[in-house]
PDB file of C-alpha atoms in Angstrom:
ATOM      1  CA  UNK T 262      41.430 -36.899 -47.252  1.00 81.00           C
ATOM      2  CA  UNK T 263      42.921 -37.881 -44.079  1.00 90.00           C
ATOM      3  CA  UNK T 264      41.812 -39.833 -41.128  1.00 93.00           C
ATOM      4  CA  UNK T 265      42.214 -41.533 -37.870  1.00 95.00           C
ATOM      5  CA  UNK T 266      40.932 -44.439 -36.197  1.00 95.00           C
ATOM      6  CA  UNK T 267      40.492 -45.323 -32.868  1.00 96.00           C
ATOM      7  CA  UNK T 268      38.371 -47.071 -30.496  1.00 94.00           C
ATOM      8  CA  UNK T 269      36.917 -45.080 -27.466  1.00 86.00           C
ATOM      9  CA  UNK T 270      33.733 -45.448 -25.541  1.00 80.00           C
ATOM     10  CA  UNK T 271      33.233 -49.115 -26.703  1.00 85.00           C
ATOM     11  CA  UNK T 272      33.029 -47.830 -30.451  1.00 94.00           C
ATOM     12  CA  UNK T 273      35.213 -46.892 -33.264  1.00 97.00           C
ATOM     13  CA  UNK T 274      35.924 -43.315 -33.807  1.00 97.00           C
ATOM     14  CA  UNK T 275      36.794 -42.354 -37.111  1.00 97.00           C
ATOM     15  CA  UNK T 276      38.313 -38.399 -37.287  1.00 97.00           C
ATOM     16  CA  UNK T 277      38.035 -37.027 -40.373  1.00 95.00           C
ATOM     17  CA  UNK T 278      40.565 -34.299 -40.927  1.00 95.00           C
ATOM     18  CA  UNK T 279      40.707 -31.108 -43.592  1.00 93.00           C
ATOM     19  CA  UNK T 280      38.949 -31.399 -46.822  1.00 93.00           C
ATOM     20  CA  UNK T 281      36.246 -34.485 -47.217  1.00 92.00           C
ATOM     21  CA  UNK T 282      36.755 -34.908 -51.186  1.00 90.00           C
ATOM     22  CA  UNK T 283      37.130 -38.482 -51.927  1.00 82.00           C
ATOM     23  CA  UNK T 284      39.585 -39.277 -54.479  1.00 82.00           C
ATOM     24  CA  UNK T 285      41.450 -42.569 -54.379  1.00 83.00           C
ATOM     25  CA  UNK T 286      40.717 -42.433 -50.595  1.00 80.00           C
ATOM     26  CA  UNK T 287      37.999 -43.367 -50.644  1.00 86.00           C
ATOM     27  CA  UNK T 288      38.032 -46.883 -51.568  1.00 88.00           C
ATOM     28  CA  UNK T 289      40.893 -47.222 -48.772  1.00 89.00           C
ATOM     29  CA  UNK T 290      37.932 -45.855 -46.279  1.00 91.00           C
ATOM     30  CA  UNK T 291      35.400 -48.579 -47.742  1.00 92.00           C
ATOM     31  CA  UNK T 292      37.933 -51.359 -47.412  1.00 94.00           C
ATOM     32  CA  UNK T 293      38.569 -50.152 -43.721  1.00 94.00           C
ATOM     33  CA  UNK T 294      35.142 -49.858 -42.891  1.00 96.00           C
ATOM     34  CA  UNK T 295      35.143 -53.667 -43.932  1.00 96.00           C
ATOM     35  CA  UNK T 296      37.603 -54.867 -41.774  1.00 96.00           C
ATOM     36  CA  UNK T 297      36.333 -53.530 -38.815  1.00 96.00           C
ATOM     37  CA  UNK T 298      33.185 -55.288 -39.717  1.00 96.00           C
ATOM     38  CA  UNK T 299      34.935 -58.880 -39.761  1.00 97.00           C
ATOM     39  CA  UNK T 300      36.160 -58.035 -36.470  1.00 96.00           C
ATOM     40  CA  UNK T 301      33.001 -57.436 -35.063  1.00 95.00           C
ATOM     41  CA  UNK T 302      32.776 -53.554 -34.842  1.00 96.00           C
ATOM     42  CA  UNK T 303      29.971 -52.197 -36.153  1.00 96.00           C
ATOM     43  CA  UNK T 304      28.968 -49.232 -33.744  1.00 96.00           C
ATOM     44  CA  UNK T 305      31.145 -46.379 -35.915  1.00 97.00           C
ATOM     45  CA  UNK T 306      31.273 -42.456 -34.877  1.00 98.00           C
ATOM     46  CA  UNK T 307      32.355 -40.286 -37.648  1.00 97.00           C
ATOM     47  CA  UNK T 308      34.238 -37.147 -36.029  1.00 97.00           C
ATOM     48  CA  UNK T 309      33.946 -34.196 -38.443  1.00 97.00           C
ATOM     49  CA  UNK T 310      35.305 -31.404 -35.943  1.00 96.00           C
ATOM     50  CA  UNK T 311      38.205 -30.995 -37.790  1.00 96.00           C
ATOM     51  CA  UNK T 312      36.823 -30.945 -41.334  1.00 96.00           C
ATOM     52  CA  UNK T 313      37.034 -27.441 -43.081  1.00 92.00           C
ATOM     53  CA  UNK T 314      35.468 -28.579 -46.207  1.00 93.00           C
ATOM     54  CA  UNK T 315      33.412 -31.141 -47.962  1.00 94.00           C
ATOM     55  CA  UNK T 316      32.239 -31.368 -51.566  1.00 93.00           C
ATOM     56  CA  UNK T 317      29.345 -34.287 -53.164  1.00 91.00           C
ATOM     57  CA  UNK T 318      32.262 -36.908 -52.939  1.00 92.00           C
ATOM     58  CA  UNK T 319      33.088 -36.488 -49.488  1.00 93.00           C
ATOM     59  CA  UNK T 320      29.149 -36.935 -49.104  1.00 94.00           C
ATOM     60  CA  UNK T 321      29.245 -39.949 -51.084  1.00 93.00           C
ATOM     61  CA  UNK T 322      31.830 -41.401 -48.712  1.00 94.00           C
ATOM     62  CA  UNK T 323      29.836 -40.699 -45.497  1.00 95.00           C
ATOM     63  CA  UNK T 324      26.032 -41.898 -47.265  1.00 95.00           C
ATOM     64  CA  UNK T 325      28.480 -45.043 -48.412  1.00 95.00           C
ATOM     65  CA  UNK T 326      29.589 -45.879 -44.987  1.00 96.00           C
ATOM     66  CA  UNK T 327      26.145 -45.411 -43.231  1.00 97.00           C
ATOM     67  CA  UNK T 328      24.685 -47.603 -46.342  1.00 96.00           C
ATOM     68  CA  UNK T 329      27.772 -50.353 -45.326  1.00 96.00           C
ATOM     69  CA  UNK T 330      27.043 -50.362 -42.502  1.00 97.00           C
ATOM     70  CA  UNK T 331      23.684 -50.588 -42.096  1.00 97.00           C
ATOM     71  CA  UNK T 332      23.716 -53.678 -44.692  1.00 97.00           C
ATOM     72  CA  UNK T 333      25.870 -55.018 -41.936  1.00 97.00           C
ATOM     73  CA  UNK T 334      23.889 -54.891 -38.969  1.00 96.00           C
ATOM     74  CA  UNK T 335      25.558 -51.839 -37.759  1.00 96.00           C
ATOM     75  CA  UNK T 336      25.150 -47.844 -37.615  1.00 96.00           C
ATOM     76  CA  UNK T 337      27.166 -45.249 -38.496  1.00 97.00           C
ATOM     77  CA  UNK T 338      26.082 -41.684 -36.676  1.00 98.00           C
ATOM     78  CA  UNK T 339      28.340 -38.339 -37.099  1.00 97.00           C
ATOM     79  CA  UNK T 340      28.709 -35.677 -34.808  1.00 97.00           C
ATOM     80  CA  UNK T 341      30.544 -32.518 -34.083  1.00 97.00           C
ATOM     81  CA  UNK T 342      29.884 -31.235 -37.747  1.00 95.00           C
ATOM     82  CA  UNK T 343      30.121 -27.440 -38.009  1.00 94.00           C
ATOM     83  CA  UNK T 344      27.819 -24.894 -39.227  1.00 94.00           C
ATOM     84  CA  UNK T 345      28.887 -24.994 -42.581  1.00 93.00           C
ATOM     85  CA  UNK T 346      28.966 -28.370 -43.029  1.00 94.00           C
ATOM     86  CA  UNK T 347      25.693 -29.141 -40.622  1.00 93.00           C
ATOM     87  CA  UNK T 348      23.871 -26.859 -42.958  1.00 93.00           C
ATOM     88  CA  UNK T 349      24.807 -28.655 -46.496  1.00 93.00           C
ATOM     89  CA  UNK T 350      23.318 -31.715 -44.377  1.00 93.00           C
ATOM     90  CA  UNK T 351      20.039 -30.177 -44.203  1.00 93.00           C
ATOM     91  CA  UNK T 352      20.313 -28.664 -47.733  1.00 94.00           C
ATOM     92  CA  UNK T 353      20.939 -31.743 -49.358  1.00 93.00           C
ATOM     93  CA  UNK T 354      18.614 -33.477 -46.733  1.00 94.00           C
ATOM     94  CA  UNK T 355      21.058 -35.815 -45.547  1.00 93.00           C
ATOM     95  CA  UNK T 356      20.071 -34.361 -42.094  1.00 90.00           C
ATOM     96  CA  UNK T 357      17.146 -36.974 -42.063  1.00 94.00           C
ATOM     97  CA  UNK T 358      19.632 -39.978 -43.047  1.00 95.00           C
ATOM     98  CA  UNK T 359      22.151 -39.589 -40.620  1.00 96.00           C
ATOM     99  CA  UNK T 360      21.883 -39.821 -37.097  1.00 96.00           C
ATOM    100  CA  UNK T 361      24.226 -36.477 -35.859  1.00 95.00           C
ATOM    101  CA  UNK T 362      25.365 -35.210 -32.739  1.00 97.00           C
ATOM    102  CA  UNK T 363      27.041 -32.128 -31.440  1.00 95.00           C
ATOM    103  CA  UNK T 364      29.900 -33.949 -29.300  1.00 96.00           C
ATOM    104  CA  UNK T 365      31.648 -37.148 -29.180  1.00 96.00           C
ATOM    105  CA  UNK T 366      29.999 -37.533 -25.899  1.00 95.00           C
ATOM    106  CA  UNK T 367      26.830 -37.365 -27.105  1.00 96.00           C
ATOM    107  CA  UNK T 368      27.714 -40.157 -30.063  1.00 96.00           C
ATOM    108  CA  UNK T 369      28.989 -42.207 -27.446  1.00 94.00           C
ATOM    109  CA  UNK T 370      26.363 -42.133 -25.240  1.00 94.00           C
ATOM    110  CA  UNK T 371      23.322 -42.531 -28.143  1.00 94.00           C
ATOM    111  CA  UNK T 372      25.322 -45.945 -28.896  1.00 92.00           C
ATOM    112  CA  UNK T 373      25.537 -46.810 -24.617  1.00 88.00           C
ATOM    113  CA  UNK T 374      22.018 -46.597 -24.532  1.00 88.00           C
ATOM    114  CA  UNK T 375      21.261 -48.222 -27.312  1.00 81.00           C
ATOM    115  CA  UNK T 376      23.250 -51.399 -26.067  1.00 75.00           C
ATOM    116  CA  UNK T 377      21.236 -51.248 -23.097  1.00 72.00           C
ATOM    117  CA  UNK T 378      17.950 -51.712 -25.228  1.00 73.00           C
ATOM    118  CA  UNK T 379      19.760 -54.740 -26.680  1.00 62.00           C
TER     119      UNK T 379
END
């Protein structure tokens, strides 16, 4: 499981790339997603353009990070998830959970207007 992160569009972009599996990852990803929340940085986009693949752990990861989030005032939303993977989100149902959008943009802009209600 590899990934990047990087801020862009006044949130944190996290690009998830090749298999989503878990593994020993995974609690690396959790203890990242808890830094960023001591500094403050709680709008997260999950990229998963470049994800081929992505078994019940990989799901566990994303439901865990949405869940982290959430408990700290924050969101987590994905986008740019491909066919494959968009339809094991509505298989498994997860479609409902997560807030998803086709492109970065669209992330980006769902989190710009939402500061704007703020």
């Amino acid at each position: 499981m590899k990934y990047d992160i990087s801020e862009r569009y006044n949130c944190v972009v996290i690009t998830f790339k090749g298999n989503l599996m878990g593994g020993p990852d995974a609690e690396e990803f959790r203890e990242e997603l808890h830094e960023l929340i001591e500094k403050d940085k709680k709008e997260i986009i999950v990229d998963l353009g470049k994800v081929k693949f992505i078994n019940s752990s990989g799901l566990g990861i994303l439901i865990g990070g949405l869940t982290t989030m959430k408990n700290a005032g924050g969101e987590l939303v994905i986008c740019q998830a491909d066919k494959k993977i968009e339809s094991l989100l509505m298989v498994t149902q997860l479609v409902k959970v997560f807030n998803h959008f086709r492109t970065l943009d669209e992330a980006a802009d769902y989190f710009h207007e939402k500061g704007k209600e703020d």
